């Protein structure tokens, strides 16, 4: 597949087959993610791989519960568009995907969020090239329980930037409408 086709194939997938993704395949796409550029070549990204559906469901419940609390105290107005789903106790923010890769950034690096976003892009393109679907699920970033954070190996100097679900898609969604680029000015 050429690069243009790859860009058109990589879609946000929220519906997966029951097949598991091998740890070896996840490690391959993480290796590709590490080819991304980073500010000052700091490569401040770190990866947590969760390849167990029960563990992913527990992380979903932790994040969902925290988001509902944030909605109740009005500290997450951005999540209001997802409120109906979040208030449903059966809603899995990770869409029952078989695998989850959490990309974390070093809080001490001023470019960590951008670095991790670039690594996430490379990861998602690498996965698409291998026939996998992905989706960056920001709703899954609200993991706060100290015991769960410790279980994940998430130390105080790291922040969750990009929780990305990975699996074999049941179907590739159509390309959603895209706005034309807004070029503010051309100087030549």
Rosetta silent file (secondary structure, phi, psi, omega in degrees, C-alpha in Angstrom):
SEQUENCE: XXXXXXXXXXXXXXXXXXXXXXXXXXXXXXXXXXXXXXXXXXXXXXXXXXXXXXXXXXXXXXXXXXXXXXXXXXXXXXXXXXXXXXXXXXXXXXXXXXXXXXXXXXXXXXXXXXXXXXXXXXXXXXXXXXXXXXXXXXXXXXXXXXXXXXXXXXXXXXXXXXXXXXXXXXXXXXXXXXXXXXXXXXXX
SCORE:     score description
SCORE:     0.000 S_00000001
   1 L     0.000  132.557  177.828    0.000    0.000    0.000 S_00000001
   2 L   -80.202  170.073 -172.039    1.424    3.401   -0.864 S_00000001
   3 H   -61.859  -40.133  179.201    1.517    6.217    1.674 S_00000001
   4 H   -61.237  -42.938  177.572   -1.524    8.024    0.293 S_00000001
   5 H   -65.004  -38.559  178.400   -3.601    4.839    0.544 S_00000001
   6 H   -61.256  -42.978  178.661   -2.303    4.264    4.058 S_00000001
   7 H   -61.531  -37.067 -179.573   -3.467    7.735    5.112 S_00000001
   8 H   -78.448  -24.129 -179.746   -6.921    6.999    3.710 S_00000001
   9 H   -81.340  -33.169 -178.524   -7.042    3.529    5.300 S_00000001
  10 L   -71.555  106.522  179.423   -6.136    4.669    8.811 S_00000001
  11 L  -124.202  164.414  173.431   -9.476    5.451   10.402 S_00000001
  12 E   -79.493  112.052 -175.561  -10.697    5.589   13.986 S_00000001
  13 L  -103.352  130.084  179.966  -12.026    2.079   14.546 S_00000001
  14 L  -124.977   11.995 -178.475  -14.416    1.366   17.421 S_00000001
  15 L  -138.920  114.705 -170.880  -15.705   -2.073   16.426 S_00000001
  16 E  -119.070  153.261  170.848  -13.350   -5.041   16.555 S_00000001
  17 L   -68.667  166.779 -179.760  -13.295   -8.728   15.762 S_00000001
  18 L   -74.970  -12.964 -176.441  -12.854  -11.117   18.681 S_00000001
  19 L   -62.712  140.378  175.609   -9.293  -11.987   17.598 S_00000001
  20 L   -82.962  158.255  175.788   -6.490  -11.023   19.949 S_00000001
  21 L  -102.379  130.023 -177.518   -3.450   -9.062   18.816 S_00000001
  22 L   -68.622  149.417  177.235   -0.159  -10.784   19.573 S_00000001
  23 H   -61.951  -36.916  178.993    2.286   -9.107   21.901 S_00000001
  24 H   -60.982  -41.608  179.223    4.983   -9.506   19.226 S_00000001
  25 H   -67.399  -41.259  177.090    2.875   -7.527   16.729 S_00000001
  26 H   -61.717  -40.486  178.837    2.176   -4.800   19.295 S_00000001
  27 H   -64.964  -36.077  176.407    5.901   -4.559   20.003 S_00000001
  28 H   -61.618  -45.981 -177.742    6.591   -4.171   16.258 S_00000001
  29 H   -71.191  -28.952  175.175    4.202   -1.241   15.937 S_00000001
  30 H   -69.117  -38.067  174.592    5.654    0.338   19.097 S_00000001
  31 H   -58.055  -43.840  177.614    9.114    0.054   17.527 S_00000001
  32 H   -63.294  -38.480  179.675    7.740    1.946   14.519 S_00000001
  33 H   -59.768  -32.700 -178.384    6.192    4.552   16.836 S_00000001
  34 L   -75.214   -3.522  173.403    9.651    5.252   18.228 S_00000001
  35 L   -82.962   -6.216 -179.308   10.790    6.379   14.766 S_00000001
  36 L   -64.437  151.250  174.004    8.668    9.521   15.224 S_00000001
  37 L   -72.020  157.751  176.264   10.440   12.846   15.583 S_00000001
  38 L  -147.822  153.779 -179.552   10.573   14.463   18.997 S_00000001
  39 H   -57.667  122.690  178.824   11.618   17.842   20.366 S_00000001
  40 H    62.946   17.583 -175.516   15.382   17.869   20.813 S_00000001
  41 H    53.644   33.761 -178.926   15.293   14.123   20.039 S_00000001
  42 L   -71.720  -26.480  179.537   14.322   13.628   23.708 S_00000001
  43 L    48.620   52.806 -172.156   12.032   10.694   22.845 S_00000001
  44 L   -79.823    8.826  179.626   10.177   11.360   26.095 S_00000001
  45 E   -79.012  152.508  172.785    7.445    8.816   25.324 S_00000001
  46 E  -137.899  154.866 -174.838    6.846    5.654   27.328 S_00000001
  47 E  -126.381  138.656  171.599    4.447    2.819   26.512 S_00000001
  48 E  -119.471  126.006 -179.556    2.151    0.656   28.592 S_00000001
  49 E  -108.624  123.792  176.417    0.723   -2.376   26.805 S_00000001
  50 E  -118.202  110.962 -174.969   -2.496   -3.908   28.111 S_00000001
  51 L  -118.801   38.974 -177.721   -3.325   -7.050   26.200 S_00000001
  52 L  -138.390  119.023 -174.842   -5.999   -8.431   28.533 S_00000001
  53 H   -62.036  -36.714  178.517   -9.673   -7.597   28.019 S_00000001
  54 H   -65.351  -41.568  178.167  -10.550   -7.829   31.735 S_00000001
  55 H   -64.988  -40.371  178.423   -7.767   -5.389   32.613 S_00000001
  56 H   -63.398  -40.083  177.981   -8.905   -3.049   29.825 S_00000001
  57 H   -63.111  -39.076  177.743  -12.466   -3.212   31.201 S_00000001
  58 H   -65.049  -40.904  177.941  -11.189   -2.270   34.680 S_00000001
  59 H   -65.863  -38.163  176.071   -9.284    0.696   33.225 S_00000001
  60 H   -59.467  -48.288 -178.147  -12.410    1.716   31.328 S_00000001
  61 H   -62.597  -40.322  177.388  -14.473    1.634   34.513 S_00000001
  62 H   -60.899  -48.634 -178.690  -11.864    3.700   36.386 S_00000001
  63 H   -66.852  -44.456 -179.734  -11.788    6.348   33.678 S_00000001
  64 H   -60.206  -45.979 -179.804  -15.577    6.340   33.169 S_00000001
  65 H   -60.769  -42.831  179.106  -16.216    6.723   36.917 S_00000001
  66 H   -66.107  -37.738  178.883  -13.785    9.634   37.152 S_00000001
  67 H   -68.327  -38.176  176.934  -15.336   11.352   34.158 S_00000001
  68 H   -62.926  -42.115  176.820  -18.846   11.020   35.612 S_00000001
  69 H   -61.950  -40.406  178.069  -17.566   12.615   38.836 S_00000001
  70 H   -65.586  -37.492  176.405  -15.994   15.394   36.762 S_00000001
  71 H   -65.016  -40.807 -179.173  -19.287   15.917   34.939 S_00000001
  72 H   -64.445  -35.631  179.449  -21.117   16.094   38.272 S_00000001
  73 L   -99.735   12.389  174.459  -18.808   18.804   39.612 S_00000001
  74 L    60.716   30.909  178.697  -18.627   20.539   36.213 S_00000001
  75 L   -98.158    3.140  177.250  -14.847   20.159   35.921 S_00000001
  76 L  -136.793   64.507 -178.606  -14.956   18.435   32.524 S_00000001
  77 H   -59.572  -27.448  178.728  -17.265   20.474   30.289 S_00000001
  78 H   -63.140  -24.248 -176.724  -15.563   18.934   27.243 S_00000001
  79 H   -86.618   -3.855 -177.891  -16.988   15.517   28.242 S_00000001
  80 H   -58.624  -33.153  179.887  -20.624   16.642   28.148 S_00000001
  81 H   -65.652  -17.971  179.579  -20.982   15.422   24.564 S_00000001
  82 H  -106.419    7.763 -170.341  -20.253   11.889   25.855 S_00000001
  83 H   -56.678  -44.880 -177.681  -22.394   12.161   28.982 S_00000001
  84 H   -58.680  -45.736  178.435  -25.112    9.678   27.989 S_00000001
  85 H   -65.847  -44.348 -177.642  -22.559    6.958   27.298 S_00000001
  86 H   -63.022  -32.274 -179.974  -20.470    7.758   30.357 S_00000001
  87 L   -80.838   -6.536  176.121  -23.483    7.498   32.648 S_00000001
  88 L   -87.057  113.803 -177.136  -24.252    4.026   31.278 S_00000001
  89 L   -61.294  -16.306  179.605  -22.452    1.551   33.590 S_00000001
  90 L   -91.154   -6.600 -178.128  -22.106   -0.896   30.691 S_00000001
  91 L   -71.772  125.374  176.910  -20.292    1.601   28.448 S_00000001
  92 L  -102.877  113.919 -177.187  -16.684    0.606   27.817 S_00000001
  93 L   -62.099  -20.330  179.241  -14.679    3.689   26.890 S_00000001
  94 L   -98.395   14.477  172.083  -12.256    1.370   25.071 S_00000001
  95 L    53.093   32.634  177.781  -15.052   -0.170   22.962 S_00000001
  96 L    57.158   29.477  177.679  -14.180   -3.712   24.113 S_00000001
  97 L   -66.473  151.297 -178.858  -10.986   -3.644   22.053 S_00000001
  98 L   -76.265  -21.606 -176.314   -8.608   -6.558   22.601 S_00000001
  99 E  -139.978  151.641  178.926   -5.520   -4.375   23.143 S_00000001
 100 E  -138.509  129.629  172.475   -4.640   -1.004   24.559 S_00000001
 101 E  -116.123  119.869  178.724   -1.386    0.917   24.209 S_00000001
 102 E  -102.289  118.025  177.580   -1.104    3.860   26.571 S_00000001
 103 E   -95.587  124.877 -177.880    1.475    6.395   25.476 S_00000001
 104 E  -116.420  151.222  179.177    2.780    8.441   28.386 S_00000001
 105 E  -121.594  150.911  178.070    4.986   11.491   28.401 S_00000001
 106 E   -71.563  118.216 -177.526    7.580   12.790   30.810 S_00000001
 107 L   -60.421  -23.004 -177.583    5.980   15.714   32.655 S_00000001
 108 L   -80.064  -11.133 -179.315    9.387   17.432   32.849 S_00000001
 109 L   -94.535  124.410 -178.152    9.654   17.706   29.058 S_00000001
 110 L   -68.179  -16.487 -179.255    7.980   20.793   27.597 S_00000001
 111 L  -109.173   13.407 -173.716    7.346   18.948   24.327 S_00000001
 112 H   -58.223  -43.122 -178.124    6.108   15.645   25.795 S_00000001
 113 H   -63.641  -42.623  179.421    2.503   16.018   24.608 S_00000001
 114 H   -69.302  -42.914  178.319    3.548   16.803   21.048 S_00000001
 115 H   -57.848  -45.736 -179.687    6.221   14.097   21.096 S_00000001
 116 H   -67.216  -35.709  177.826    3.679   11.532   22.281 S_00000001
 117 H   -65.124  -39.314  176.867    1.134   12.691   19.689 S_00000001
 118 H   -65.518  -42.788  177.495    3.714   12.155   16.947 S_00000001
 119 H   -62.365  -38.800  178.407    4.530    8.696   18.332 S_00000001
 120 H   -62.608  -41.918  178.297    0.782    7.967   18.435 S_00000001
 121 H   -61.530  -45.977  178.619    0.448    8.941   14.769 S_00000001
 122 H   -62.550  -41.585  179.457    3.296    6.660   13.784 S_00000001
 123 H   -60.461  -46.238 -177.626    1.815    3.850   15.891 S_00000001
 124 H   -66.924  -37.610  177.563   -1.598    4.206   14.267 S_00000001
 125 H   -68.864  -40.803  177.563   -0.139    4.290   10.746 S_00000001
 126 H   -62.042  -42.202  178.844    2.052    1.264   11.475 S_00000001
 127 H   -63.521  -44.232 -179.871   -0.965   -0.624   12.815 S_00000001
 128 H   -62.145  -38.250  179.305   -3.052    0.275    9.744 S_00000001
 129 H   -64.337  -21.557 -179.541   -0.265   -0.943    7.455 S_00000001
 130 L  -101.382   11.140  177.455   -0.524   -4.314    9.227 S_00000001
 131 L    83.394   12.447  178.927   -4.309   -4.572    8.873 S_00000001
 132 L   -97.483  153.188  173.607   -5.067   -3.417   12.421 S_00000001
 133 E  -103.916  153.431  179.260   -7.538   -0.748   13.463 S_00000001
 134 E  -141.828  163.882  170.882   -6.837    1.867   16.113 S_00000001
 135 E  -157.182  129.966  174.551   -8.535    4.721   17.891 S_00000001
 136 E   -79.520  115.616 -174.621   -7.102    7.369   20.187 S_00000001
 137 L  -110.848   90.006 -178.757   -9.553    7.293   23.108 S_00000001
 138 H   -63.104  -27.793  176.910   -9.060   10.423   25.181 S_00000001
 139 H   -58.762  -21.834 -178.441  -11.925    9.324   27.448 S_00000001
 140 H   -88.092    7.949 -176.864   -9.547    6.614   28.658 S_00000001
 141 H   -91.010   -1.190 -173.611   -6.954    9.028   30.004 S_00000001
 142 L   -95.413   49.855  177.980   -8.682    9.673   33.335 S_00000001
 143 L   -92.376  116.172 -172.288   -7.007    6.899   35.318 S_00000001
 144 L  -126.284  -18.464 -176.948   -6.286    8.323   38.771 S_00000001
 145 L   -61.362  121.702 -176.732   -6.436    5.538   41.338 S_00000001
 146 H   -56.147  -36.741 -179.765   -2.917    5.309   42.840 S_00000001
 147 H   -66.772  -41.955  178.715   -3.079    1.517   43.052 S_00000001
 148 H   -67.407  -41.687  178.558   -4.053    1.206   39.377 S_00000001
 149 H   -59.997  -41.700  178.539   -1.395    3.723   38.351 S_00000001
 150 H   -65.084  -42.918  178.121    1.191    1.691   40.246 S_00000001
 151 H   -58.209  -35.935  179.336   -0.087   -1.510   38.639 S_00000001
 152 H   -79.273  -12.277 -176.389    0.424    0.119   35.234 S_00000001
 153 L    80.346   19.903 -177.809    3.938    1.248   36.156 S_00000001
 154 L   -88.355  105.666 -178.236    2.919    4.877   35.766 S_00000001
 155 L   -83.656  167.370 -176.214    5.227    6.914   37.989 S_00000001
 156 L   -60.943  -23.394 -177.971    4.582   10.462   39.222 S_00000001
 157 L   -85.888    1.713 -179.138    6.847   11.944   36.546 S_00000001
 158 E  -117.002  147.557  176.613    4.682   10.547   33.723 S_00000001
 159 E  -126.152  141.068  174.831    1.303   11.644   32.360 S_00000001
 160 E   -69.459  125.591  178.873   -1.077    9.691   30.151 S_00000001
 161 E  -110.457  -47.294 -171.574   -1.169   11.412   26.769 S_00000001
 162 E  -140.083   96.044  170.928   -2.593    8.947   24.266 S_00000001
 163 E   -81.049  119.032 -175.319   -4.585    5.823   25.145 S_00000001
 164 E  -121.527  121.980  175.830   -4.860    3.955   21.843 S_00000001
 165 E   -84.875  148.826 -175.627   -7.000    0.871   21.320 S_00000001
 166 E  -139.070  137.970  175.984   -5.779   -1.701   18.828 S_00000001
 167 E  -177.134  178.574  176.378   -7.463   -4.673   17.191 S_00000001
 168 L   -85.455  117.096 -174.894   -8.603   -6.314   14.006 S_00000001
 169 E   -69.299  144.070  170.621  -11.443   -4.164   12.671 S_00000001
 170 L   -71.469  -33.430  176.709  -14.819   -5.598   11.780 S_00000001
 171 L  -159.215  155.320  175.498  -14.916   -2.883    9.104 S_00000001
 172 L   -94.974  119.135  179.566  -12.983    0.234    8.191 S_00000001
 173 L   -61.646  154.815  176.009  -15.223    3.295    8.601 S_00000001
 174 L   -66.899  157.131  177.594  -15.607    5.672    5.679 S_00000001
 175 L   -69.315  121.882  178.101  -13.518    8.803    5.636 S_00000001
 176 L   -69.972  160.955  178.825  -15.507   11.492    7.450 S_00000001
 177 L   -54.932  138.413  178.731  -15.962   14.886    5.832 S_00000001
 178 L  -122.487  140.091  175.879  -12.827   16.979    6.022 S_00000001
 179 L   -73.736  153.097  172.395  -12.566   20.735    5.842 S_00000001
 180 L   -68.640  149.805  179.278  -10.378   22.310    3.214 S_00000001
 181 L   -60.290  143.362  174.949   -7.049   23.492    4.614 S_00000001
 182 L  -102.548  104.455  177.613   -7.049   27.009    5.966 S_00000001
 183 L   -97.327  109.499 -175.156   -3.888   28.643    4.699 S_00000001
 184 L   -65.227  -37.750 -178.841   -3.642   31.940    6.504 S_00000001
 185 L  -164.497  148.163  173.530   -1.055   33.393    4.210 S_00000001
 186 L  -120.157  125.984  178.111    1.417   32.392    1.560 S_00000001
 187 L  -116.699  119.142  179.974    4.672   34.279    1.345 S_00000001
 188 L  -138.804    0.000    0.000    6.782   33.514   -1.679 S_00000001
